[in-house]
Coordinates of C-alpha atoms in Angstrom, one line a residue:
M15 CA -14.4 14.4 -12.6
H16 CA -12.2 17.4 -12.5
E17 CA -11.9 19.4 -15.9
R18 CA -8.0 19.5 -15.0
A19 CA -7.5 16.2 -14.5
G20 CA -4.6 14.6 -16.2
Q21 CA -3.2 18.0 -16.8
P22 CA -0.5 19.6 -15.2
A23 CA 0.2 21.3 -11.9
Q24 CA -0.1 24.8 -11.9
P25 CA 1.1 27.2 -9.6
Q26 CA -2.2 27.6 -7.6
D27 CA -2.8 24.1 -7.4
L28 CA 0.8 23.7 -5.2
I29 CA 1.1 23.6 -1.2
D30 CA 2.6 26.2 0.6
V31 CA 5.9 23.9 1.9
D32 CA 6.7 26.1 5.0
A33 CA 2.8 27.0 5.8
V34 CA 2.6 23.0 6.0
I35 CA 5.8 22.2 8.3
G36 CA 5.4 25.7 10.1
A37 CA 1.8 24.6 10.9
Y38 CA 3.2 20.9 12.1
Y39 CA 5.3 22.5 15.0
D40 CA 2.9 25.4 15.5
L41 CA -0.5 23.9 16.2
E42 CA -1.8 21.6 18.5
P43 CA -4.9 18.8 18.3
D44 CA -8.2 19.6 20.2
V45 CA -8.3 16.7 22.5
N46 CA -12.2 16.8 22.4
D47 CA -12.4 16.8 18.6
P48 CA -12.3 13.2 17.3
A49 CA -11.1 14.6 13.9
Q50 CA -8.1 15.4 15.2
M51 CA -7.0 12.6 17.2
V52 CA -4.5 9.8 16.8
A53 CA -6.7 7.0 14.6
F54 CA -4.7 4.1 12.6
G55 CA -6.4 3.1 9.2
T56 CA -5.6 0.2 7.1
S57 CA -1.9 1.9 6.8
G58 CA -1.2 4.2 10.0
H59 CA -2.4 7.5 10.9
R60 CA -2.7 10.1 8.3
G61 CA -3.4 13.7 8.3
S62 CA -2.6 17.0 7.7
S63 CA -0.9 19.7 10.1
L64 CA -3.2 22.3 8.6
D65 CA -6.2 20.4 10.0
H66 CA -4.6 20.0 13.4
A67 CA -4.3 16.0 11.9
F68 CA -0.7 15.2 11.8
N69 CA 1.5 17.6 14.5
E70 CA 4.5 17.2 16.5
A71 CA 1.8 16.2 19.3
H72 CA 1.1 13.6 17.4
I73 CA 4.1 12.0 16.5
V74 CA 5.1 12.5 20.0
A75 CA 2.4 10.7 21.7
T76 CA 2.4 7.8 19.4
T77 CA 6.1 7.4 19.4
A78 CA 5.9 7.1 23.1
A79 CA 3.0 4.8 22.6
I80 CA 5.3 2.4 20.5
V81 CA 8.0 2.6 22.9
E82 CA 5.7 0.8 25.6
Y83 CA 4.1 -1.4 23.2
R84 CA 7.0 -2.9 22.0
R85 CA 8.5 -2.8 25.6
D86 CA 5.2 -4.6 26.8
Q87 CA 5.5 -7.2 24.4
G88 CA 9.3 -8.0 24.7
F89 CA 10.7 -6.5 21.3
D90 CA 14.0 -5.3 22.7
G91 CA 15.5 -5.1 19.3
P92 CA 16.4 -2.8 16.6
L93 CA 13.9 -0.6 15.6
F94 CA 14.2 0.3 11.7
I95 CA 12.5 3.9 11.0
G96 CA 12.5 5.0 7.2
R97 CA 10.6 8.4 5.3
D98 CA 9.0 9.3 2.4
T99 CA 9.5 12.4 0.5
H100 CA 6.7 14.1 1.7
A101 CA 6.7 17.6 3.1
L102 CA 6.1 16.4 6.9
S103 CA 7.5 13.4 6.7
E104 CA 11.4 14.8 7.6
P105 CA 10.3 16.8 10.8
A106 CA 7.8 13.4 12.1
W107 CA 11.3 11.7 11.3
R108 CA 12.9 13.9 13.3
T109 CA 10.6 14.1 16.2
A110 CA 10.3 10.0 16.3
L111 CA 14.0 10.2 16.9
E112 CA 14.2 12.4 19.4
V113 CA 11.4 10.1 21.6
L114 CA 13.4 7.3 20.8
A115 CA 16.7 8.3 22.0
A116 CA 15.0 9.3 24.9
A117 CA 13.6 6.4 25.7
E118 CA 17.1 4.2 25.1
V119 CA 15.7 2.6 22.0
H120 CA 18.5 1.2 19.6
T121 CA 17.3 3.2 16.5
Y122 CA 18.5 2.2 12.7
T123 CA 18.2 4.9 10.1
D124 CA 19.1 5.7 6.6
A125 CA 23.2 5.7 5.8
R126 CA 22.4 8.4 3.2
D127 CA 20.7 10.4 5.5
S128 CA 17.8 10.1 2.8
F129 CA 14.8 8.5 1.9
T130 CA 13.5 4.9 2.8
P131 CA 11.1 3.1 0.6
T132 CA 8.3 0.8 3.1
P133 CA 9.2 -2.2 1.2
S134 CA 13.2 -1.3 2.0
V135 CA 11.9 -1.1 5.6
S136 CA 9.9 -4.6 6.0
H137 CA 13.1 -6.3 3.9
A138 CA 15.2 -4.6 6.8
I139 CA 12.8 -5.9 9.8
L140 CA 12.6 -9.7 8.6
K141 CA 16.4 -9.6 7.6
A142 CA 17.4 -8.7 11.0
N143 CA 14.8 -11.4 12.4
G144 CA 16.5 -14.1 10.2
A145 CA 15.1 -14.2 7.1
G146 CA 17.3 -15.5 4.4
T147 CA 19.1 -18.2 7.3
P148 CA 18.0 -21.8 7.5
G149 CA 16.3 -21.2 11.0
G150 CA 13.8 -18.7 9.1
V151 CA 11.9 -15.6 10.9
R152 CA 11.8 -15.9 14.5
L153 CA 8.9 -14.2 16.2
S154 CA 10.1 -14.4 19.5
G155 CA 12.9 -14.5 21.6
V156 CA 14.9 -11.8 23.0
G157 CA 16.4 -9.1 20.1
L158 CA 13.4 -9.0 17.9
A159 CA 13.7 -6.2 15.5
D160 CA 10.4 -4.3 14.4
G161 CA 10.2 -0.5 12.5
I162 CA 8.3 2.4 11.9
V163 CA 8.0 4.0 8.5
V164 CA 6.9 7.7 8.3
T165 CA 4.6 8.2 5.0
P166 CA 1.1 8.9 3.7
S167 CA 1.9 6.7 0.9
H168 CA 0.1 8.2 -2.0
N169 CA -1.9 10.9 -0.3
P170 CA -2.0 14.3 -1.6
P171 CA 1.2 16.5 -0.3
R172 CA 0.0 18.4 2.3
D173 CA -0.6 14.8 4.1
G174 CA 1.6 13.2 6.8
G175 CA 1.3 9.6 7.9
F176 CA 3.3 7.4 10.4
K177 CA 2.8 3.8 10.8
Y178 CA 4.4 1.0 12.9
N179 CA 5.4 -2.7 11.7
P180 CA 6.2 -5.2 14.2
P181 CA 8.6 -7.9 14.3
H182 CA 6.4 -9.6 11.4
G183 CA 7.6 -6.7 8.9
G184 CA 4.4 -5.9 8.1
P185 CA 1.5 -3.7 8.8
A186 CA 0.6 -3.9 12.5
D187 CA -2.7 -5.9 12.7
S188 CA -5.7 -4.0 14.7
D189 CA -5.2 -5.3 18.2
A190 CA -1.8 -3.5 18.1
T191 CA -2.8 -0.3 16.1
S192 CA -5.9 -0.1 18.5
W193 CA -4.0 -0.2 21.9
I194 CA -1.0 2.6 20.7
A195 CA -4.0 4.4 18.8
N196 CA -5.9 4.5 22.3
R197 CA -2.5 5.1 24.5
A198 CA -1.3 8.0 22.2
N199 CA -4.5 9.3 22.5
E200 CA -4.4 9.2 26.2
I201 CA -0.9 10.6 26.1
L202 CA -2.2 13.5 24.2
K203 CA -5.1 14.4 27.0
T204 CA -3.0 14.0 29.9
G205 CA 0.4 16.3 28.6
W206 CA 2.3 14.8 25.1
R207 CA 4.7 17.5 26.2
S208 CA 6.0 15.8 29.4
I209 CA 7.3 13.2 27.2
P210 CA 11.1 12.8 27.7
R211 CA 13.1 13.5 24.1
A212 CA 16.7 13.8 23.0
P213 CA 17.4 17.2 21.5
H214 CA 20.2 15.4 19.2
P215 CA 19.3 11.7 18.7
L216 CA 22.0 11.6 15.9
E217 CA 24.5 12.2 18.4
T218 CA 23.7 9.7 20.6
D219 CA 24.3 6.1 21.1
F220 CA 20.5 5.1 20.3
V221 CA 21.0 6.3 16.9
E222 CA 23.0 4.2 14.3
K223 CA 23.4 4.1 10.6
F224 CA 22.2 0.9 8.2
D225 CA 22.7 0.6 4.9
F226 CA 18.7 -0.3 3.8
L227 CA 19.4 0.4 -0.2
P228 CA 22.4 -1.9 -0.4
S229 CA 20.7 -4.5 1.6
Y230 CA 17.5 -4.2 -0.3
V231 CA 19.2 -3.8 -3.9
D232 CA 21.5 -6.8 -3.5
S233 CA 18.7 -9.0 -2.3
L234 CA 16.7 -8.6 -5.5
V235 CA 18.3 -11.5 -7.3
D236 CA 16.7 -13.5 -4.8
V237 CA 13.2 -12.5 -5.4
V238 CA 13.3 -11.6 -9.3
D239 CA 15.3 -13.1 -12.2
V240 CA 17.1 -9.8 -13.2
E241 CA 19.4 -11.8 -15.3
A242 CA 16.7 -12.9 -17.5
I243 CA 15.8 -9.2 -17.6
K244 CA 19.2 -7.8 -18.7
G245 CA 20.2 -10.9 -21.5
A246 CA 16.9 -10.0 -23.4
G247 CA 17.4 -6.5 -22.8
V248 CA 14.4 -5.3 -21.7
S249 CA 14.0 -1.5 -21.8
I250 CA 12.7 0.0 -19.0
G251 CA 11.5 3.6 -17.9
A252 CA 11.1 3.6 -14.2
D253 CA 9.1 7.2 -12.7
P254 CA 9.3 7.3 -9.0
L255 CA 6.7 10.0 -8.5
G256 CA 8.8 11.8 -7.4
G257 CA 9.3 9.2 -4.2
A258 CA 11.6 7.4 -2.1
S259 CA 12.4 4.9 -4.9
V260 CA 14.5 7.3 -7.0
D261 CA 17.4 6.1 -5.6
Y262 CA 16.9 3.0 -5.5
W263 CA 16.2 2.3 -9.0
A264 CA 19.3 4.1 -10.3
A265 CA 21.4 1.8 -8.3
I266 CA 19.3 -1.2 -9.6
A267 CA 20.3 -0.1 -12.4
E268 CA 24.0 -0.1 -11.7
R269 CA 23.9 -3.0 -9.7
Y270 CA 22.6 -5.6 -12.4
G271 CA 23.6 -3.6 -15.6
L272 CA 19.9 -3.4 -17.0
N273 CA 18.6 -1.2 -19.9
L274 CA 16.8 1.1 -17.2
T275 CA 16.0 4.3 -17.4
V276 CA 15.0 6.6 -14.1
V277 CA 12.4 9.0 -15.6
N278 CA 12.2 11.5 -13.4
E279 CA 14.9 12.2 -10.5
K280 CA 13.2 15.4 -9.4
V281 CA 12.3 15.1 -5.9
D282 CA 9.6 18.1 -4.3
P283 CA 7.6 18.2 -1.7
A284 CA 5.2 19.9 -3.6
W285 CA 4.8 18.0 -6.4
S286 CA 5.0 20.4 -9.1
F287 CA 5.7 18.2 -11.9
M288 CA 2.6 16.3 -11.1
T289 CA -0.4 15.5 -13.0
L290 CA -3.8 15.9 -11.2
D291 CA -5.8 12.9 -10.2
W292 CA -9.3 12.8 -10.9
D293 CA -10.6 15.2 -8.3
G294 CA -7.9 18.1 -9.3
K295 CA -5.9 17.1 -6.6
I296 CA -2.4 16.1 -6.4
R297 CA -2.2 12.6 -5.9
M298 CA 1.1 10.0 -6.3
D299 CA -0.9 7.3 -7.2
C300 CA 0.6 5.0 -9.7
S301 CA -2.6 3.1 -10.7
S302 CA -4.5 6.3 -12.0
P303 CA -4.6 7.2 -14.9
Y304 CA -4.8 11.0 -14.3
A305 CA -1.9 10.8 -12.0
M306 CA 0.2 8.8 -14.6
A307 CA -0.7 11.2 -17.1
S308 CA 2.8 11.9 -18.1
L309 CA 4.4 8.4 -18.3
R310 CA 1.4 7.2 -20.5
K311 CA 2.1 10.1 -23.0
V312 CA 5.8 8.9 -23.1
M313 CA 4.7 5.4 -24.5
E314 CA 2.5 6.3 -26.6
G315 CA 2.4 5.2 -30.1
A316 CA 4.8 3.0 -32.2
T317 CA 7.6 5.0 -30.8
A318 CA 7.7 4.3 -27.0
P319 CA 11.0 4.7 -26.2
Y320 CA 10.7 1.7 -23.4
D321 CA 9.6 -1.8 -23.5
I322 CA 8.0 -1.1 -20.1
A323 CA 7.5 2.2 -18.0
T324 CA 6.4 1.7 -14.5
G325 CA 5.8 4.2 -11.5
N326 CA 5.5 4.1 -7.9
D327 CA 3.8 5.9 -5.2
A328 CA 5.9 8.0 -2.5
D329 CA 6.8 5.3 -0.3
S330 CA 7.2 3.0 -2.9
D331 CA 4.3 0.6 -1.8
R332 CA 2.4 0.6 -5.0
H333 CA 2.9 -0.2 -9.0
G334 CA 1.6 0.7 -11.7
I335 CA 2.2 -0.7 -15.0
V336 CA 2.3 1.2 -18.3
T337 CA 3.0 -1.1 -21.9
P338 CA 3.1 0.6 -25.3
D339 CA -0.9 -0.8 -24.9
G340 CA -1.5 1.8 -22.3
L341 CA -1.4 1.9 -18.5
M342 CA -2.3 -1.0 -16.9
N343 CA -5.6 -1.5 -14.6
P344 CA -4.2 -3.0 -11.5
N345 CA -6.6 -5.8 -11.4
H346 CA -5.2 -7.0 -14.6
Y347 CA -1.6 -7.0 -14.0
L348 CA -2.6 -9.1 -10.3
A349 CA -4.1 -11.9 -12.5
V350 CA -1.2 -11.2 -15.4
A351 CA 1.4 -11.3 -12.4
I352 CA -0.3 -14.3 -10.2
E353 CA -0.3 -16.9 -13.3
Y354 CA 3.0 -16.3 -14.7
L355 CA 4.6 -16.4 -10.7
F356 CA 2.9 -19.9 -10.1
T357 CA 3.9 -20.9 -13.4
H358 CA 7.4 -19.9 -13.1
R359 CA 8.6 -20.5 -9.9
E360 CA 9.4 -24.1 -9.1
G361 CA 10.9 -23.3 -5.7
W362 CA 7.2 -22.6 -4.3
G363 CA 5.7 -25.7 -3.2
P364 CA 2.4 -27.1 -5.1
D365 CA 0.3 -26.2 -1.9
C366 CA 1.8 -22.5 -2.2
A367 CA -1.4 -20.4 -2.4
V368 CA -2.7 -17.4 -3.8
G369 CA -4.0 -14.2 -1.9
K370 CA -6.6 -11.6 -2.8
T371 CA -8.7 -9.1 -1.0
L372 CA -12.2 -9.5 -1.5
V373 CA -12.7 -6.4 -3.5
S374 CA -10.3 -7.8 -6.5
S375 CA -11.1 -9.0 -9.6
A376 CA -13.0 -12.1 -10.0
L377 CA -11.1 -12.6 -12.6
I378 CA -8.1 -14.0 -10.3
D379 CA -10.5 -16.6 -9.0
R380 CA -10.7 -17.9 -12.6
V381 CA -7.2 -17.6 -13.1
V382 CA -6.5 -19.2 -10.0
A383 CA -9.0 -22.0 -10.5
G384 CA -7.7 -22.8 -14.1
M385 CA -4.0 -23.3 -12.6
G386 CA -5.6 -25.6 -9.8
R387 CA -4.2 -23.7 -6.9
K388 CA -6.0 -22.7 -3.5
L389 CA -7.2 -18.9 -3.3
V390 CA -7.2 -17.2 -0.4
E391 CA -9.4 -14.4 0.2
V392 CA -9.4 -11.9 2.7
P393 CA -10.4 -8.4 3.9
V394 CA -9.5 -5.5 2.6
G395 CA -5.8 -4.3 4.4
F396 CA -2.4 -5.8 3.7
K397 CA -2.2 -6.8 7.1
H398 CA -4.2 -10.4 6.4
F399 CA -1.7 -11.1 4.1
V400 CA 1.5 -11.2 6.8
P401 CA 0.7 -14.8 8.2
G402 CA 1.0 -16.5 4.4
L403 CA 3.7 -14.8 3.2
L404 CA 5.7 -15.3 6.4
D405 CA 5.5 -18.7 6.3
G406 CA 5.6 -19.6 2.6
S407 CA 1.6 -20.8 2.5
V408 CA 0.8 -18.2 0.6
G409 CA 2.9 -17.0 -2.6
F410 CA 1.4 -14.0 -3.6
G411 CA -0.6 -11.4 -2.1
G412 CA -2.4 -8.7 -4.1
E413 CA -4.8 -5.8 -3.5
E414 CA -7.0 -3.8 -5.9
S415 CA -5.2 -0.8 -5.0
A416 CA -1.9 -1.8 -6.9
G417 CA -0.2 -3.5 -3.7
A418 CA 1.3 -6.7 -3.8
S419 CA 4.2 -8.7 -2.8
F420 CA 5.3 -12.1 -3.3
L421 CA 7.9 -14.8 -2.3
R422 CA 11.7 -15.5 -3.0
K423 CA 12.2 -18.1 -5.9
D424 CA 13.2 -20.3 -3.2
G425 CA 9.7 -20.3 -1.2
T426 CA 10.6 -18.5 1.8
V427 CA 9.3 -14.7 2.9
W428 CA 10.5 -11.5 0.7
T429 CA 8.8 -8.5 2.7
T430 CA 5.1 -8.7 4.5
D431 CA 4.4 -5.3 3.3
K432 CA 3.3 -4.3 0.0
D433 CA 6.3 -4.0 -2.2
G434 CA 5.8 -1.8 -5.9
I435 CA 9.6 -2.4 -6.9
I436 CA 9.6 -5.8 -7.0
A437 CA 6.0 -5.9 -8.5
A438 CA 7.3 -3.2 -11.5
L439 CA 10.7 -5.2 -12.0
L440 CA 8.3 -8.6 -12.6
A441 CA 6.5 -6.9 -15.3
S442 CA 9.9 -6.8 -17.3
E443 CA 10.8 -10.2 -15.9
I444 CA 7.6 -11.5 -17.8
L445 CA 8.6 -10.0 -21.0
A446 CA 11.9 -11.1 -20.8
V447 CA 10.8 -14.5 -20.2
T448 CA 8.1 -14.8 -22.2
G449 CA 8.8 -12.6 -25.1
K450 CA 5.5 -11.1 -24.1
T451 CA 4.1 -7.7 -22.5
P452 CA 1.8 -8.1 -19.6
S453 CA -1.0 -6.4 -21.3
K454 CA -1.1 -9.5 -23.9
L455 CA -0.8 -11.8 -21.7
H456 CA -3.9 -9.9 -20.4
E457 CA -5.8 -10.0 -23.4
E458 CA -4.9 -13.8 -23.4
Q459 CA -6.3 -14.2 -20.3
V460 CA -9.6 -12.6 -21.3
S461 CA -10.0 -14.9 -24.0
R462 CA -9.8 -17.9 -22.0
Y463 CA -11.6 -16.4 -18.5
G464 CA -14.0 -13.8 -20.0
A465 CA -14.0 -10.4 -20.0
S466 CA -15.3 -7.8 -17.3
A467 CA -16.3 -4.7 -16.0
Y468 CA -15.3 -3.0 -12.7
E469 CA -15.8 -0.4 -10.9
R470 CA -16.1 1.9 -7.5
V471 CA -18.8 3.8 -6.4
D472 CA -20.1 6.0 -4.0
A473 CA -22.9 6.0 -1.9
P474 CA -24.2 8.3 0.9
A475 CA -24.4 6.8 4.6
T476 CA -25.0 8.5 7.7
K477 CA -22.7 7.4 11.0
E478 CA -25.0 5.0 12.4
E479 CA -25.7 3.3 8.9
K480 CA -22.3 3.1 8.4
A481 CA -21.8 1.4 12.0
K482 CA -25.0 -0.8 10.8
L483 CA -23.6 -1.6 7.6
A484 CA -19.7 -2.8 9.2
A485 CA -21.9 -5.2 11.8
L486 CA -24.3 -6.8 9.1
S487 CA -24.6 -10.5 9.3
S488 CA -25.9 -12.3 6.2
S489 CA -29.1 -12.9 7.6
D490 CA -29.7 -9.3 7.0
V491 CA -29.3 -10.0 3.1
T492 CA -32.7 -11.2 2.2
A493 CA -32.4 -10.6 -1.4
D494 CA -32.3 -13.7 -3.3
K495 CA -31.6 -12.4 -7.1
L496 CA -29.0 -9.8 -8.2
A497 CA -28.8 -8.2 -11.8
G498 CA -31.4 -11.8 -13.2
Q499 CA -28.9 -14.2 -11.6
D500 CA -29.2 -16.2 -8.1
I501 CA -27.2 -15.0 -5.4
L502 CA -24.4 -17.4 -4.4
D503 CA -23.1 -16.1 -1.8
R504 CA -23.5 -13.4 1.2
L505 CA -20.1 -12.7 2.9
V506 CA -19.7 -10.8 6.3
K507 CA -16.2 -12.2 6.7
A508 CA -14.0 -13.5 4.3
P509 CA -13.5 -17.1 3.5
G510 CA -9.6 -16.8 3.3
N511 CA -9.2 -16.6 7.3
N512 CA -13.0 -16.0 8.6
A513 CA -11.9 -12.3 9.6
A514 CA -14.6 -9.8 9.2
I515 CA -15.2 -7.4 5.9
G516 CA -16.6 -4.6 8.3
G517 CA -19.4 -4.7 5.5
L518 CA -20.8 -7.0 2.9
K519 CA -20.1 -8.8 -0.7
V520 CA -22.9 -10.8 -2.2
T521 CA -21.7 -12.9 -4.9
T522 CA -23.5 -14.6 -8.4
E523 CA -22.3 -16.9 -10.9
D524 CA -21.2 -13.4 -13.4
A525 CA -20.9 -10.8 -11.0
W526 CA -20.2 -9.6 -7.2
F527 CA -20.4 -6.5 -5.5
A528 CA -18.9 -5.7 -2.0
A529 CA -19.9 -2.5 0.1
R530 CA -17.7 -1.3 2.9
P531 CA -18.8 1.9 4.8
S532 CA -15.9 4.8 4.7
G533 CA -13.4 5.9 7.4
T534 CA -13.3 9.1 6.9
E535 CA -16.9 10.0 5.1
D536 CA -20.7 9.7 5.7
I537 CA -20.6 7.4 2.6
Y538 CA -19.9 4.1 1.7
K539 CA -18.3 2.8 -1.1
I540 CA -19.8 -0.8 -3.7
Y541 CA -17.2 -2.1 -5.4
A542 CA -18.6 -4.3 -8.2
E543 CA -17.8 -6.3 -11.3
S544 CA -19.6 -7.8 -14.1
F545 CA -18.4 -10.4 -16.9
K546 CA -21.7 -9.8 -18.8
G547 CA -20.7 -6.0 -20.1
S548 CA -20.5 -2.7 -18.8
E549 CA -24.6 -2.3 -19.1
H550 CA -25.0 -5.2 -16.8
L551 CA -22.5 -4.1 -13.9
K552 CA -25.0 -0.4 -13.9
L553 CA -27.6 -3.1 -12.8
V554 CA -25.6 -4.5 -10.8
Q555 CA -24.6 -1.4 -9.4
E556 CA -28.1 -0.3 -8.8
E557 CA -29.4 -3.3 -7.4
A558 CA -26.5 -3.3 -5.1
K559 CA -27.7 0.2 -3.6
Q560 CA -31.1 -1.3 -3.1
V561 CA -29.7 -5.0 -1.6
V562 CA -27.5 -2.0 1.2
S563 CA -30.5 -0.2 1.6
A564 CA -32.8 -3.3 2.9
A565 CA -30.4 -5.2 4.7
L566 CA -29.6 -1.1 6.5
G567 CA -33.5 -1.6 7.1
K568 CA -33.9 2.1 4.7
A569 CA -35.9 0.2 2.1

C-alpha cells in the first residue's frame, strides 16, 4: 500500500499533458518489440504514448484494420465513434476519423464535439440496428452499424485506449480482436504511413454529427424507474470523476427533474483533483476506496448531504455506490441489484437468468438460488454477456470490477456493454422503491446467506508458467481438499457458456479460489472468497498457491 493512498494528488503526481500528446505524434513503435505492438485485451488496445505503446501509428493501423474487418464482414452501415476525457483520446479520435473518412466509412461523432460514454455508444449501435422496435436487433443484412470507443477506461492519465464494438453493440469477441490486432501489426510492419487519411475529416461527406446525449438520456425511462426516484425525492450526488458522464448527469437531472447534484464538474486530463489509488497512481477507479476518498469523505457521518452518491470511471462503464454507510464493495452491490431487479421487473420472464463472472462473489450464487433463478457463470470479460443480454435470456450481467448492464423494463436489450450510469441510477431507484439503501439491503442479505471475506492477491509466475496455467485441464489438479473442505469442482471452463477460463477455479462448500495469469506482468492473480471468515480466507489463499504450483509441476 502506498503511503499516500487516498490523499489528494500533488503536482509531482501529475502527467505533463503536452508531453504525452507530443509523444503520441513523435514516437513510433519498434515492430520487433512485442510490448510496442497492438494487443487487444478484454477491453481493447491500451498503452501509453510515452512507452511507444499508444501512438499515431497504432491508431492508423488499428483503424485501417477495423475498416478491412467490417468490410469483410459485410458491415456497411454507419460507424459510431466516441471518446473519453483522457489526454490521448482526442488525438486518437482525430486520427481514427482521418482514416475512416478516407476509407469512405459513414461515421457518426458527437454533435457537441464532446465526450461520449461507452454505454451511449453501445446504445446508439443497438438502436441503429433495431433495438426498441418490434423486430428487435438484427445482426445480418445491409446497413448494419458498429462502433469504436477511444478510452482506456479507469487507467491512469498517461494511458490511451481503443476498442471496437461490432453490430451487437458489445465488446468484440476474441476472433474479431485477434484478427484486427494481427492485421494492425502487419500494417505497422509493412508501412502504416501508406494508409490513406483525410486531412480534414469533419469537412467531408463521410463524418456526420449525432446526438448521442439526448438519444441516451431520453431513453433512460425505459430501463430505470426515474419517476419513482423523482417522486421519492431521493437526493443524489453524482461524481463523474472527471469522465465522459459529466454532461450526461446534468442532462439527466434536468430531463427528469431529479434532486441530483453533479458533485464535481471539472474535466482535467491530468486529473489534478483526484486522490491517489492504492499504489500511489492516479486512477479513476470508482470501486476503489482510495480513488473515491473525496466522495466518501463527503458522505461521512450523520450530516451526509446526499441519500445516495455515485461515481463513474472515465468512460462511464463502471459504477461506484456510496451510502451514508460508506463505499459499497462492488460484489455486495451486484448482489443487491440482482435481487432487487429480479423482484421488481415484471416484464422479465420467469426463465430470465442472472449472469456473473466466475471471479464474482458466491454471495450472488446464493441470492440467485434463493430466488429460484438460473445462474450463468462466464469467464472474465463482458463480451461473454453479450448473447444473453441481446436476446433477453440474461436479465443482468455483472463483473466483480464494478461493471454491469441489465435489460429494459420490458425485457429487451438496453446495452451490451457495461453501463455505469444505469447501475448508479438503480441505487436511487432501490432506495426510492424499498425505502432502504443498497447497503442496508446488503446487511439483510448477509443475515440470510452469510457474510464472506473476499480478496485478490498476486503470485509470481514466469511466462512459461502463465502459459501453462492458461492451458490447464481439470485433471491437472490432484488435490482433493482446500482449507479443510472437500473440493467440489475443478473448473477450467465456465459452466455458463463452456468457454475457457484461461486459468483455474476450485470450489468447496464454503469457499473458492480462481487463478488467472496476468496479461501484462509476470504474475498470476488469485481471487478467493470464504464464508468462514478472514482467517479461513488466508488459508484458502495459501493453499491455492500450493494447488496451482502442484498443477504447474512446481511442487
